[in-house]
Amino acid sequence: MLTTDVFPYLLGLSAFMFSLGAAGVLIRRNPLVVFMCIELMLNAGNVALVAYGRFLNSQEGQIFAFMVIVVAAAEVVVGLAIMTTIFRLGRKLDVDDLSELNE
Amino acid sequence: MLAQSAPLVPLVTPSANDLLDLLPELIVGFGFIALMLLDLVVGRQRWWLAVAAIVFLAAGFGASVWGWFDSGNGHTLYFGSFAYDKFSMFINCVLLFSSALVILISPHYLNRRGIHHGEYYALILAATLGMMLLAGAMSLMVIFLGIEGLSLSLYILSGFSRTEERSQEAALKYLLLGGFASGFLLYGMALVYGETGHTQLQQIGAALHSTTQADPMLLAGVVLIFVGFAFKASLVPFHTWTPDVYQGAPTSVTTFMSVTTKVAAFAVIVRVFTYTFVSLYSHWEVIVAVVAIASIVVGNVAALTQTHVKRMLAYSSIAQAGYILIGVAVGTLSNTSSSITGTTGVLYYLAAYAVTQIGAFAVITIMAGRGEDLDSYDGLRGLAYRRPFVAAAMGLFLLSLGGFPPTVGFFGKFFVFAAAVNANLTLLALWGIAGSAISVFYYLRVALLMYQRPKDEQQEYPWSRTTIAGGTALLAAAAGTLVFGILVAVVFNGAQAAQNAILPAIASTR
């Protein structure tokens, strides 16, 4: 049973996950890892939503988290498909190499 | 245990009226599924899909027009999570009209590029549905679903040319930066939900209204939400993806997303910031104003040095987003009884921007060569001698983008800047006017190039011939640019009525 004492720690955890994800997007160069960091950011949002929902005694946060899970799954499908296509074109997967545009 | 502590939401089913009021969205959603199935039947006769898509979009347009008259002062559907008001119907009409024009120019272009697949039309409808959800969203959940619905469709569409590296690169850039922005948006929504205890805009607005001081967590949430929206509207400093994605994506897709994404994003920005976070206005006003000025400056200066029309229009669209954001920064302020408010200006500008920008990109789409886009400035030299009507239309669109009377572009800028002056934000209006003055250089440069003699008289550019469908789309966009410029009142009255009926209606308490 979740008590209100745990609540600040949960928020702290979500803030930590969010910062970790955001930092990863900016630092890492492999699109797959960048993508994983984006998922981490979304999950940080989920943790915050669920924690707030429990704290506020409202179900909206929990329902919202379910929607986000579905959306994140759909995003993974599209993202991996795009990366597979790039890989099949014979390109190395590195975000710094993506400079065909921007002449 | 849980059932005792947490009051369950009563399980009531929505009434049939709610479903009926959702008709425009239902038609487009049904069309999306129907087109995927139809793709299996039509075989290689894919232009049938374009016809079907236009039929669905036209039906959705009709339903939106009906909804405009039926909605009256507006009410919410599904227990306050979706709006049925003139504001969303106005945006729906702009979105559906733009999508239909894009469908008109698409088949010929896709054939020439060798990427005419049936999924294209289904994806356009899916993206349009996401944008319509965004236009009517009254709950943070619906906003998130709408944004992701349109984004996911657009990620696929940007990478629609599977064998072309530039298209794939555009898709990946859009995906990674778009996902990054979604993360910010979601975290902001979580914070706002946590601090107010609600996900529905009406309740959030009411909760904010009753609190006197703003909590730092709440403000952080508001800022993060703005970051998420600003990315979709490609506002500085979240614009870096725009030129690359616009250039790399197939031009018909660029046409689509450069217009409709901005319209939908600004619709939701207005609803969330101008009307829901209205009691926090003093906190977000400065941020919005600074972002608007930065977009105007960066967009216009960067556009000056471009050598390709697609990139130039991408930077110019960043500047245009900056002008529109001035209308948001004005908010509901007005020191006179004048009827020109920020929101009216934003709505008029969005309609004006839609017809003009669609037209300008449609010219590039229609002229595209086999397998490549002929969008370099050199490639346009002498266009007027070989394609006089297309060049004249392009000239008209460029003048409208630059804000010359009597085109819609002029009145769009006029209303937004007038609203800023009315609200004693004259400095903001001056930045906008200065930006417009710079923009005249690069718009006229392209216009003049088209009317210069070709370097080599004998040289034959592989410009495509104009099809009937493409010509119709150009004509419709040009007619919109001119007619709505001359008959300003039609659109202006519509924008004003839409603004008066917008939900959540707490702005009047200011």
Coordinates of C-alpha atoms in Angstrom, one line a residue:
Chain A
M1 CA 0.0 0.0 0.0
L2 CA 1.4 3.3 -1.1
T3 CA 1.6 5.9 1.6
T4 CA 2.0 9.6 1.2
D5 CA 5.6 9.3 2.5
V6 CA 6.7 7.5 -0.6
F7 CA 5.3 10.2 -2.9
P8 CA 8.2 12.7 -2.9
Y9 CA 10.6 9.8 -3.7
L10 CA 8.4 8.7 -6.6
L11 CA 8.4 12.3 -8.0
G12 CA 12.2 12.4 -7.5
L13 CA 12.5 9.1 -9.3
S14 CA 10.5 10.4 -12.3
A15 CA 12.5 13.6 -12.4
F16 CA 15.7 11.6 -12.3
M17 CA 14.5 9.4 -15.2
F18 CA 13.4 12.4 -17.2
S19 CA 16.8 14.1 -16.8
L20 CA 18.6 10.9 -17.6
G21 CA 16.5 10.5 -20.8
A22 CA 16.9 14.1 -21.9
A23 CA 20.7 14.0 -21.3
G24 CA 20.9 10.8 -23.2
V25 CA 19.1 12.2 -26.2
L26 CA 21.6 15.1 -26.3
I27 CA 24.8 13.1 -25.7
R28 CA 24.4 9.7 -27.3
R29 CA 25.0 9.4 -31.1
N30 CA 23.4 6.1 -31.9
P31 CA 19.8 6.6 -33.0
L32 CA 18.7 3.4 -31.3
V33 CA 20.1 4.6 -28.0
V34 CA 18.6 8.0 -28.5
F35 CA 15.3 6.4 -29.1
M36 CA 15.6 4.4 -25.9
C37 CA 16.3 7.6 -24.1
I38 CA 13.1 9.1 -25.5
E39 CA 11.2 6.1 -24.2
L40 CA 12.8 6.7 -20.8
M41 CA 11.5 10.3 -20.9
L42 CA 7.9 9.1 -21.7
N43 CA 8.1 6.5 -18.9
A44 CA 9.3 9.3 -16.5
G45 CA 6.1 11.0 -17.4
N46 CA 4.2 7.8 -16.7
V47 CA 5.7 7.4 -13.3
A48 CA 4.8 11.0 -12.4
L49 CA 1.3 10.6 -13.7
V50 CA 0.7 7.4 -11.7
A51 CA 2.3 8.8 -8.6
Y52 CA 0.2 12.0 -8.8
G53 CA -2.9 9.9 -9.5
R54 CA -2.5 7.8 -6.4
F55 CA -1.6 10.9 -4.3
L56 CA -4.6 12.9 -5.5
N57 CA -6.9 9.8 -5.3
S58 CA -8.0 10.3 -8.9
Q59 CA -7.9 7.8 -11.6
E60 CA -7.2 10.2 -14.5
G61 CA -3.5 9.8 -14.0
Q62 CA -3.6 6.0 -14.3
I63 CA -5.8 6.1 -17.4
F64 CA -3.5 8.7 -18.9
A65 CA -0.5 6.4 -18.3
F66 CA -2.2 3.6 -20.2
M67 CA -2.7 5.9 -23.2
V68 CA 0.9 6.9 -23.1
I69 CA 2.0 3.2 -23.0
V70 CA -0.1 2.5 -26.2
V71 CA 1.3 5.6 -27.9
A72 CA 4.9 4.8 -27.0
A73 CA 4.4 1.3 -28.4
A74 CA 3.1 2.7 -31.7
E75 CA 6.1 5.1 -31.8
V76 CA 8.5 2.2 -31.3
V77 CA 7.0 0.4 -34.3
V78 CA 7.3 3.4 -36.6
G79 CA 10.8 4.3 -35.3
L80 CA 12.3 0.9 -35.7
A81 CA 10.8 0.6 -39.2
I82 CA 12.4 3.9 -40.2
M83 CA 15.8 2.8 -38.8
T84 CA 15.5 -0.6 -40.5
T85 CA 15.0 1.1 -43.8
I86 CA 18.0 3.3 -43.3
F87 CA 20.1 0.3 -42.4
R88 CA 18.9 -1.5 -45.6
L89 CA 20.1 1.5 -47.6
G90 CA 23.6 0.6 -46.3
R91 CA 24.1 3.5 -44.0
K92 CA 25.9 3.4 -40.7
L93 CA 23.5 4.4 -37.9
D94 CA 25.0 7.5 -36.4
V95 CA 23.1 10.8 -36.0
D96 CA 26.2 12.8 -36.9
D97 CA 26.4 11.0 -40.2
L98 CA 22.9 12.2 -41.1
S99 CA 24.0 15.3 -43.0
E100 CA 22.8 14.6 -46.5
L101 CA 20.4 17.5 -46.2
N102 CA 21.5 20.9 -45.3
E103 CA 23.9 21.9 -48.0
Chain B
M1 CA -9.3 -1.4 -0.5
L2 CA -8.8 0.7 -3.5
A3 CA -12.5 1.0 -4.2
Q4 CA -13.1 2.5 -0.8
S5 CA -10.4 5.1 -0.9
A6 CA -10.8 6.2 -4.5
P7 CA -14.2 7.2 -5.7
L8 CA -14.8 5.5 -9.0
V9 CA -15.9 7.4 -12.0
P10 CA -19.5 6.5 -12.5
L11 CA -19.9 4.2 -15.5
V12 CA -22.2 6.1 -17.7
T13 CA -22.3 5.6 -21.4
P14 CA -22.1 8.7 -23.6
S15 CA -25.3 9.7 -25.3
A16 CA -25.9 9.2 -29.0
N17 CA -25.9 13.0 -29.4
D18 CA -22.3 13.1 -28.4
L19 CA -21.5 10.7 -31.2
L20 CA -23.5 12.7 -33.7
D21 CA -21.7 15.9 -32.8
L22 CA -18.4 14.1 -33.5
L23 CA -19.5 13.5 -37.1
P24 CA -16.6 15.3 -38.9
E25 CA -14.0 13.3 -36.9
L26 CA -16.0 10.1 -37.4
I27 CA -16.2 10.6 -41.2
V28 CA -12.5 11.2 -41.5
G29 CA -11.7 8.3 -39.2
F30 CA -13.9 6.0 -41.2
G31 CA -12.3 7.2 -44.4
F32 CA -8.9 6.4 -43.0
I33 CA -9.9 2.7 -42.4
A34 CA -11.9 2.5 -45.7
L35 CA -9.0 3.8 -47.7
M36 CA -6.7 1.1 -46.3
L37 CA -9.3 -1.6 -47.4
L38 CA -10.0 0.1 -50.7
D39 CA -6.3 -0.1 -51.5
L40 CA -6.6 -3.9 -51.7
V41 CA -9.4 -3.6 -54.3
V42 CA -8.2 -0.9 -56.7
G43 CA -5.0 -2.6 -57.8
R44 CA -2.9 -0.3 -59.9
Q45 CA -5.7 2.2 -60.4
R46 CA -4.6 4.2 -57.4
W47 CA -6.1 7.5 -58.5
W48 CA -9.4 6.0 -57.3
L49 CA -8.0 6.3 -53.8
A50 CA -7.4 10.0 -54.3
V51 CA -11.0 10.4 -55.5
A52 CA -12.3 8.5 -52.4
A53 CA -10.0 10.5 -50.1
I54 CA -11.4 13.8 -51.5
V55 CA -15.0 12.5 -51.1
F56 CA -14.3 11.7 -47.4
L57 CA -12.6 15.0 -46.9
A58 CA -15.5 16.9 -48.6
A59 CA -18.0 15.0 -46.4
G60 CA -16.0 15.9 -43.3
F61 CA -16.0 19.5 -44.5
G62 CA -19.7 19.5 -45.0
A63 CA -20.2 18.0 -41.5
S64 CA -18.0 20.7 -40.1
V65 CA -20.0 23.5 -41.8
W66 CA -23.1 21.9 -40.4
G67 CA -21.5 21.7 -37.0
W68 CA -20.6 25.4 -37.3
F69 CA -24.2 26.4 -37.5
D70 CA -25.4 23.7 -35.1
S71 CA -23.0 24.2 -32.3
G72 CA -24.3 27.6 -31.3
N73 CA -22.4 28.8 -28.3
G74 CA -20.7 25.5 -28.0
H75 CA -20.7 22.7 -25.5
T76 CA -18.5 19.8 -24.5
L77 CA -18.8 16.2 -25.5
Y78 CA -17.9 13.1 -23.5
F79 CA -18.0 14.6 -20.0
G80 CA -15.9 17.7 -20.9
S81 CA -13.1 16.0 -22.9
F82 CA -14.0 17.3 -26.3
A83 CA -15.2 20.6 -27.6
Y84 CA -18.1 21.1 -30.0
D85 CA -17.8 24.8 -30.8
K86 CA -17.3 27.2 -33.7
F87 CA -13.6 27.4 -33.0
S88 CA -12.9 23.8 -33.7
M89 CA -15.2 23.8 -36.7
F90 CA -13.4 26.8 -38.1
I91 CA -10.1 24.9 -37.7
N92 CA -11.6 21.8 -39.1
C93 CA -12.7 23.6 -42.3
V94 CA -9.2 25.0 -42.8
L95 CA -7.6 21.6 -42.2
L96 CA -10.0 19.7 -44.5
F97 CA -9.7 22.2 -47.3
S98 CA -5.9 22.1 -47.1
S99 CA -5.8 18.3 -47.0
A100 CA -8.1 18.1 -50.1
L101 CA -5.8 20.4 -52.0
V102 CA -2.9 18.3 -51.1
I103 CA -4.7 15.2 -52.3
L104 CA -5.4 16.9 -55.6
I105 CA -1.7 17.6 -56.3
S106 CA -0.4 14.2 -55.0
P107 CA -1.2 11.4 -57.6
H108 CA 0.8 13.0 -60.5
Y109 CA 3.7 13.9 -58.2
L110 CA 3.9 10.5 -56.6
N111 CA 3.8 8.8 -60.0
R112 CA 6.6 10.9 -61.3
R113 CA 8.7 10.1 -58.2
G114 CA 7.8 6.4 -58.4
I115 CA 6.3 6.3 -54.9
H116 CA 2.6 6.0 -55.6
H117 CA 1.6 3.6 -52.9
G118 CA -2.0 3.4 -51.6
E119 CA -1.0 3.9 -48.0
Y120 CA -0.3 7.5 -48.8
Y121 CA -3.9 8.6 -48.8
A122 CA -4.8 6.6 -45.7
L123 CA -1.9 8.2 -43.8
I124 CA -2.9 11.7 -45.0
L125 CA -6.4 11.1 -43.6
A126 CA -5.0 9.6 -40.4
A127 CA -2.8 12.7 -39.9
T128 CA -5.8 15.0 -40.6
L129 CA -7.9 13.1 -38.0
G130 CA -5.1 13.6 -35.4
M131 CA -5.2 17.3 -36.2
M132 CA -9.0 17.5 -35.9
L133 CA -8.8 15.8 -32.5
L134 CA -6.2 18.4 -31.5
A135 CA -8.4 21.3 -32.7
G136 CA -11.3 20.1 -30.5
A137 CA -9.3 18.6 -27.6
M138 CA -10.5 19.7 -24.2
S139 CA -8.5 17.2 -22.2
L140 CA -4.8 16.8 -21.8
M141 CA -5.2 13.1 -22.8
V142 CA -7.0 14.0 -26.1
I143 CA -4.3 16.6 -26.8
F144 CA -1.6 14.0 -26.3
L145 CA -3.4 11.4 -28.5
G146 CA -4.0 14.0 -31.2
I147 CA -0.4 15.2 -31.3
E148 CA 0.9 11.7 -31.4
G149 CA -1.7 10.6 -34.0
L150 CA -0.6 13.4 -36.4
S151 CA 3.1 13.0 -35.6
L152 CA 3.2 9.2 -36.2
S153 CA 1.5 9.6 -39.6
L154 CA 3.8 12.4 -40.6
Y155 CA 6.9 10.4 -39.5
I156 CA 5.9 7.7 -42.0
L157 CA 5.0 10.2 -44.7
S158 CA 8.3 12.1 -44.5
G159 CA 10.1 8.8 -45.1
F160 CA 7.6 7.8 -47.8
S161 CA 10.3 7.6 -50.5
R162 CA 11.9 4.4 -49.2
T163 CA 14.8 4.1 -51.5
E164 CA 15.9 7.7 -51.1
E165 CA 18.4 8.5 -48.4
R166 CA 17.3 12.2 -48.0
S167 CA 13.7 11.2 -47.4
Q168 CA 14.8 8.5 -44.8
E169 CA 17.1 11.0 -43.1
A170 CA 14.2 13.5 -42.9
A171 CA 12.0 10.8 -41.3
L172 CA 14.6 9.9 -38.7
K173 CA 15.4 13.5 -37.8
Y174 CA 11.7 14.2 -37.4
L175 CA 11.1 11.1 -35.4
L176 CA 13.9 11.6 -32.9
L177 CA 13.3 15.3 -32.4
G178 CA 9.5 14.8 -32.4
G179 CA 9.8 12.1 -29.8
F180 CA 12.1 14.3 -27.7
A181 CA 9.4 17.0 -27.8
S182 CA 6.7 14.5 -26.9
G183 CA 8.7 13.6 -23.8
F184 CA 8.7 17.3 -22.7
L185 CA 5.0 17.7 -23.5
L186 CA 4.0 14.6 -21.5
Y187 CA 6.1 15.6 -18.5
G188 CA 4.6 19.1 -18.6
M189 CA 1.1 17.5 -18.7
A190 CA 2.0 15.3 -15.7
L191 CA 3.1 18.3 -13.7
V192 CA 0.0 20.4 -14.6
Y193 CA -2.2 17.4 -13.7
G194 CA -0.4 16.9 -10.5
E195 CA -0.6 20.5 -9.4
T196 CA -4.3 21.1 -10.4
G197 CA -5.6 17.6 -10.0
H198 CA -7.4 17.5 -13.3
T199 CA -6.8 16.6 -16.9
Q200 CA -9.7 18.4 -18.4
L201 CA -9.1 22.0 -19.6
Q202 CA -12.3 23.4 -18.1
Q203 CA -11.5 22.0 -14.6
I204 CA -7.8 23.0 -14.9
G205 CA -8.9 26.5 -15.8
A206 CA -11.2 26.7 -12.8
A207 CA -8.6 25.3 -10.5
L208 CA -6.0 27.8 -11.7
H209 CA -8.5 30.6 -11.3
S210 CA -9.1 29.9 -7.6
T211 CA -5.4 29.8 -6.7
T212 CA -3.8 33.1 -6.0
Q213 CA -0.1 32.3 -6.3
A214 CA 1.5 30.1 -8.9
D215 CA 3.5 27.1 -7.8
P216 CA 7.0 26.6 -9.4
M217 CA 6.1 23.0 -10.3
L218 CA 3.0 24.3 -12.1
L219 CA 4.9 26.9 -14.0
A220 CA 7.5 24.3 -15.0
G221 CA 4.7 22.2 -16.3
V222 CA 3.2 25.1 -18.3
V223 CA 6.7 25.8 -19.8
L224 CA 7.2 22.2 -20.7
I225 CA 3.8 22.0 -22.4
F226 CA 4.7 25.1 -24.4
V227 CA 8.0 23.5 -25.5
G228 CA 6.1 20.5 -26.8
F229 CA 3.7 22.7 -28.8
A230 CA 6.4 25.0 -30.0
F231 CA 8.2 22.1 -31.5
K232 CA 5.1 21.1 -33.6
A233 CA 4.6 24.7 -34.7
S234 CA 8.4 24.9 -35.5
L235 CA 9.1 28.0 -33.3
V236 CA 12.6 29.1 -32.5
P237 CA 14.5 27.6 -30.6
F238 CA 12.7 24.3 -31.4
H239 CA 12.8 24.8 -35.2
T240 CA 16.1 23.0 -36.1
W241 CA 14.3 20.0 -37.7
T242 CA 12.1 22.2 -40.0
P243 CA 14.4 23.0 -42.9
D244 CA 15.9 19.5 -43.1
V245 CA 12.6 17.7 -42.9
Y246 CA 10.8 20.0 -45.3
Q247 CA 13.6 19.6 -47.8
G248 CA 14.0 15.8 -47.5
A249 CA 10.4 14.8 -47.4
P250 CA 8.5 14.3 -50.7
T251 CA 7.2 17.8 -51.7
S252 CA 3.5 16.9 -51.5
V253 CA 4.1 15.7 -47.9
T254 CA 6.0 19.0 -47.2
T255 CA 3.0 20.9 -48.6
F256 CA 0.7 19.0 -46.3
M257 CA 2.7 19.2 -43.1
S258 CA 4.0 22.8 -43.4
V259 CA 0.3 24.0 -43.4
T260 CA -1.8 21.6 -41.4
T261 CA 0.6 20.9 -38.6
K262 CA 0.9 24.6 -37.9
V263 CA -2.8 25.2 -38.0
A264 CA -3.5 22.3 -35.6
A265 CA -0.6 23.3 -33.3
F266 CA -1.8 26.9 -33.1
A267 CA -5.4 25.8 -32.5
V268 CA -4.3 23.9 -29.4
I269 CA -1.9 26.6 -28.3
V270 CA -4.7 29.2 -28.3
R271 CA -7.1 26.9 -26.5
V272 CA -4.6 25.8 -23.8
F273 CA -2.7 29.1 -23.3
T274 CA -5.0 31.9 -24.2
Y275 CA -8.1 30.4 -22.6
T276 CA -7.1 27.7 -20.1
F277 CA -3.9 29.1 -18.6
V278 CA -5.4 32.6 -18.7
S279 CA -4.9 33.3 -15.0
L280 CA -1.2 32.6 -15.5
Y281 CA -0.9 35.1 -18.4
S282 CA 1.6 37.3 -16.6
H283 CA 3.9 34.3 -16.3
W284 CA 3.8 33.0 -19.8
E285 CA 3.4 36.2 -21.7
V286 CA 7.1 37.1 -21.7
I287 CA 8.2 33.6 -22.8
V288 CA 5.7 33.6 -25.7
A289 CA 6.7 37.1 -26.8
V290 CA 10.4 36.3 -26.7
V291 CA 9.8 33.1 -28.7
A292 CA 7.7 35.0 -31.3
I293 CA 10.5 37.7 -31.8
A294 CA 13.2 35.0 -32.0
S295 CA 11.2 33.1 -34.6
I296 CA 10.6 36.2 -36.7
V297 CA 14.3 37.2 -36.6
V298 CA 15.9 33.8 -37.1
G299 CA 13.4 32.7 -39.7
N300 CA 13.7 35.8 -41.9
V301 CA 17.5 36.1 -41.6
A302 CA 18.1 32.5 -42.4
A303 CA 15.7 32.6 -45.3
L304 CA 17.7 35.4 -47.0
T305 CA 20.7 33.1 -47.7
Q306 CA 18.9 30.1 -49.1
T307 CA 19.3 28.9 -52.6
H308 CA 16.4 26.3 -52.7
V309 CA 12.8 27.2 -52.6
K310 CA 11.8 24.4 -50.3
R311 CA 14.4 25.5 -47.7
M312 CA 13.5 29.1 -48.2
L313 CA 9.8 28.4 -47.6
A314 CA 10.8 26.3 -44.5
Y315 CA 12.6 29.2 -42.9
S316 CA 9.9 31.6 -44.0
S317 CA 7.3 29.3 -42.4
I318 CA 9.3 29.7 -39.1
A319 CA 8.9 33.4 -39.4
Q320 CA 5.2 33.1 -40.3
A321 CA 4.8 31.0 -37.1
G322 CA 6.4 33.9 -35.2
Y323 CA 3.9 36.4 -36.6
I324 CA 1.0 34.1 -35.6
L325 CA 2.5 33.7 -32.1
I326 CA 2.2 37.5 -31.6
G327 CA -1.5 37.0 -31.7
V328 CA -1.2 34.4 -28.9
A329 CA 1.1 36.7 -26.9
V330 CA -1.6 39.3 -27.0
G331 CA -3.9 36.8 -25.3
T332 CA -7.3 38.3 -24.3
L333 CA -5.9 41.7 -23.6
S334 CA -7.5 44.7 -25.3
N335 CA -7.5 48.2 -24.1
T336 CA -10.2 49.4 -26.4
S337 CA -13.5 48.1 -27.3
S338 CA -12.1 47.2 -30.7
S339 CA -13.2 43.9 -32.0
I340 CA -9.8 42.8 -33.2
T341 CA -8.4 40.5 -30.6
G342 CA -5.4 38.3 -30.6
T343 CA -7.4 35.1 -31.2
T344 CA -9.4 36.6 -34.1
G345 CA -6.0 37.6 -35.6
V346 CA -4.6 34.2 -35.1
L347 CA -7.6 32.5 -36.7
Y348 CA -7.6 34.8 -39.7
Y349 CA -3.9 34.4 -40.1
L350 CA -4.1 30.6 -40.0
A351 CA -6.7 30.6 -42.8
A352 CA -4.6 33.0 -44.9
Y353 CA -1.4 31.1 -44.3
A354 CA -3.1 27.8 -45.3
V355 CA -4.2 28.9 -48.7
T356 CA -1.0 30.8 -49.5
Q357 CA 1.5 28.3 -48.3
I358 CA -0.4 25.4 -49.9
G359 CA -0.3 27.3 -53.1
A360 CA 3.5 28.1 -53.0
F361 CA 4.4 24.5 -52.2
A362 CA 1.9 23.2 -54.7
V363 CA 3.8 25.0 -57.5
I364 CA 7.0 23.3 -56.5
T365 CA 5.1 20.0 -56.3
I366 CA 3.5 20.4 -59.7
M367 CA 6.8 21.4 -61.4
A368 CA 8.7 18.5 -59.9
G369 CA 10.9 16.6 -62.3
R370 CA 11.1 12.8 -62.7
G371 CA 12.8 11.5 -59.6
E372 CA 13.9 14.9 -58.2
D373 CA 12.5 18.2 -57.1
L374 CA 13.4 21.1 -59.2
D375 CA 13.4 23.6 -56.5
S376 CA 16.7 25.4 -56.8
Y377 CA 16.6 29.1 -57.6
D378 CA 18.4 28.5 -60.8
G379 CA 15.8 25.9 -61.8
L380 CA 13.0 28.5 -61.6
R381 CA 14.7 31.1 -63.9
G382 CA 12.5 31.8 -66.8
L383 CA 9.6 29.9 -65.5
A384 CA 7.2 32.7 -66.6
Y385 CA 8.2 32.2 -70.3
R386 CA 7.3 28.5 -70.4
R387 CA 4.6 28.3 -67.8
P388 CA 3.0 31.8 -67.5
F389 CA 0.0 30.8 -65.4
V390 CA 1.9 28.8 -62.9
A391 CA 4.5 31.6 -62.6
A392 CA 1.8 34.1 -62.1
A393 CA 0.2 32.0 -59.4
M394 CA 3.5 31.6 -57.7
G395 CA 4.1 35.3 -57.8
L396 CA 0.7 35.9 -56.2
F397 CA 1.5 33.4 -53.4
L398 CA 4.9 35.0 -52.8
L399 CA 3.3 38.5 -52.6
S400 CA 0.7 37.2 -50.1
L401 CA 3.5 35.6 -48.0
G402 CA 5.3 38.9 -48.0
G403 CA 2.1 40.7 -46.9
F404 CA 1.2 42.8 -50.0
P405 CA -2.4 44.1 -50.3
P406 CA -4.9 43.1 -51.5
T407 CA -4.0 39.5 -50.7
V408 CA -5.0 37.5 -47.6
G409 CA -1.4 37.6 -46.4
F410 CA -1.6 41.4 -45.9
F411 CA -4.8 41.2 -43.8
G412 CA -3.5 38.3 -41.8
K413 CA -0.5 40.4 -40.7
F414 CA -2.7 43.5 -40.3
F415 CA -5.1 41.9 -37.9
V416 CA -2.4 40.2 -35.8
F417 CA -0.3 43.4 -35.5
A418 CA -3.5 45.5 -34.9
A419 CA -4.4 43.3 -32.0
A420 CA -0.9 43.7 -30.6
V421 CA -1.2 47.5 -30.9
N422 CA -4.7 47.4 -29.3
A423 CA -3.2 45.6 -26.3
N424 CA -0.4 48.2 -25.9
L425 CA 2.2 45.7 -27.2
T426 CA 3.3 48.0 -29.9
L427 CA 6.9 46.9 -29.6
L428 CA 5.9 43.3 -30.6
A429 CA 4.0 44.6 -33.6
L430 CA 7.1 46.7 -34.7
W431 CA 9.3 43.5 -34.6
G432 CA 6.7 41.8 -36.8
I433 CA 6.6 44.7 -39.2
A434 CA 10.4 44.8 -39.4
G435 CA 10.5 41.1 -40.0
S436 CA 8.0 41.5 -42.8
A437 CA 10.1 44.2 -44.4
I438 CA 13.1 41.8 -44.5
S439 CA 11.0 39.0 -45.9
V440 CA 10.1 41.1 -48.9
F441 CA 13.7 40.7 -50.2
Y442 CA 13.7 37.0 -50.5
Y443 CA 10.1 36.6 -51.6
L444 CA 10.6 39.1 -54.4
R445 CA 13.9 37.6 -55.4
V446 CA 12.2 34.3 -56.3
A447 CA 9.4 36.2 -58.0
L448 CA 11.8 38.2 -60.1
L449 CA 13.9 35.1 -61.0
M450 CA 10.8 33.6 -62.6
Y451 CA 10.4 36.6 -64.9
Q452 CA 14.1 36.8 -66.0
R453 CA 15.0 35.4 -69.4
P454 CA 16.4 31.9 -69.1
K455 CA 20.2 31.7 -69.2
D456 CA 20.2 29.4 -72.1
E457 CA 17.2 29.8 -74.4
Q458 CA 17.6 26.3 -75.9
Q459 CA 17.8 24.6 -72.5
E460 CA 14.7 22.5 -71.8
Y461 CA 14.0 22.1 -68.1
P462 CA 12.2 18.8 -67.3
W463 CA 9.3 20.7 -65.7
S464 CA 6.3 18.6 -65.5
R465 CA 3.2 19.5 -67.4
T466 CA 0.3 20.7 -65.2
T467 CA -2.5 18.2 -64.8
I468 CA -6.1 19.1 -64.5
A469 CA -6.2 18.1 -60.8
G470 CA -3.0 20.1 -60.1
G471 CA -4.3 23.1 -62.0
T472 CA -7.6 22.9 -60.0
A473 CA -5.7 22.9 -56.8
L474 CA -3.5 25.9 -57.9
L475 CA -6.6 27.8 -59.0
A476 CA -8.4 27.1 -55.7
A477 CA -5.4 28.3 -53.7
A478 CA -5.0 31.4 -55.9
A479 CA -8.7 32.2 -55.7
G480 CA -8.6 31.9 -51.9
T481 CA -5.6 34.1 -51.7
L482 CA -7.2 36.9 -53.8
V483 CA -10.9 36.5 -53.0
F484 CA -10.5 36.3 -49.2
G485 CA -8.2 39.3 -49.5
I486 CA -10.8 41.3 -51.3
L487 CA -13.8 40.0 -49.3
V488 CA -12.0 40.2 -46.0
A489 CA -15.1 40.4 -43.9
V490 CA -16.2 36.8 -44.8
V491 CA -13.3 35.2 -43.1
F492 CA -12.9 37.9 -40.5
N493 CA -16.5 37.5 -39.3
G494 CA -16.0 33.8 -39.2
A495 CA -12.9 34.1 -37.1
Q496 CA -14.6 36.5 -34.8
A497 CA -17.6 34.2 -34.3
A498 CA -15.2 31.3 -33.7
Q499 CA -13.4 33.3 -31.1
N500 CA -16.6 34.4 -29.3
A501 CA -17.8 30.8 -29.0
I502 CA -14.5 29.2 -27.9
L503 CA -14.4 26.8 -25.0
P504 CA -13.4 26.9 -22.2
A505 CA -15.3 30.1 -21.7
I506 CA -13.5 31.5 -18.6
A507 CA -11.8 34.3 -20.4
S508 CA -14.7 36.7 -19.9
T509 CA -14.0 36.8 -16.2
R510 CA -10.8 38.7 -16.8

